[in-house]
Amino acid sequence: MRIAGIGCRPGTPLADLRAALQAAGGADALATVPDRAAEIRPLADALSLPLHLVQVAGIATPTQSARVNAAFGTGSVAEAAAIAVCGRLTHPRRIFGPITIAIAEVP
């Protein structure tokens, strides 16, 4: 199972999220923080994928953003969300404009 942790700016359009997920290789489920449910839930619904809303504060991530750390208590929302669901990050975050996607995989 392939989990896509997703971070984005508020108001990110569904079409942009869909294109970023496709560029990242797709997923079997999505994960993000509750603060981004309004942006990510339409993507999950459109693709008929499960959506995991997780708390990410305190989760160590391979990459760091000072802005994200100040707002969410972790270096990367995408990486921390993927780790929270799966525990095994296989692809660190990739940036697609206002969207970040990290992939975790369950064997």
PDB file of C-alpha atoms in Angstrom, residues 1 7 9 15 17 19-21 25 27 29 35 40-42 45 47-49 63 71 81 87 93-94 99:
ATOM      1  CA  MET A   1       0.000   0.000   0.000  1.00  0.00           C
ATOM      2  CA  GLY A   7       0.865  19.341   2.519  1.00  0.00           C
ATOM      3  CA  ARG A   9      -1.361  26.003   1.100  1.00  0.00           C
ATOM      4  CA  ALA A  15      -6.829  20.189 -10.289  1.00  0.00           C
ATOM      5  CA  LEU A  17      -3.551  18.568  -6.209  1.00  0.00           C
ATOM      6  CA  ALA A  19      -1.729  16.792 -11.072  1.00  0.00           C
ATOM      7  CA  ALA A  20       0.823  16.792  -8.234  1.00  0.00           C
ATOM      8  CA  LEU A  21      -0.325  13.388  -6.980  1.00  0.00           C
ATOM      9  CA  GLY A  25       3.318   8.394  -8.893  1.00  0.00           C
ATOM     10  CA  ALA A  27      -1.221   6.464  -4.091  1.00  0.00           C
ATOM     11  CA  ALA A  29      -4.473   6.368   0.371  1.00  0.00           C
ATOM     12  CA  ASP A  35      -6.137  21.858   8.958  1.00  0.00           C
ATOM     13  CA  ILE A  40      -7.437  17.219   0.443  1.00  0.00           C
ATOM     14  CA  ARG A  41     -10.869  15.640   1.047  1.00  0.00           C
ATOM     15  CA  PRO A  42     -12.141  16.579  -2.454  1.00  0.00           C
ATOM     16  CA  ASP A  45     -13.359  11.742  -2.853  1.00  0.00           C
ATOM     17  CA  LEU A  47     -10.167   9.378  -6.584  1.00  0.00           C
ATOM     18  CA  SER A  48     -12.154   7.172  -4.156  1.00  0.00           C
ATOM     19  CA  LEU A  49      -9.168   6.971  -1.801  1.00  0.00           C
ATOM     20  CA  THR A  63      13.554  17.515   5.483  1.00  0.00           C
ATOM     21  CA  ALA A  71       2.995  26.295  12.183  1.00  0.00           C
ATOM     22  CA  ALA A  81       1.598  12.659   7.715  1.00  0.00           C
ATOM     23  CA  GLY A  87       5.872   4.613   9.793  1.00  0.00           C
ATOM     24  CA  ARG A  93       8.844  15.226   0.031  1.00  0.00           C
ATOM     25  CA  ARG A  94       8.731  16.576  -3.475  1.00  0.00           C
ATOM     26  CA  ILE A  99       1.974  21.337  -2.748  1.00  0.00           C
TER      27      ILE A  99
END
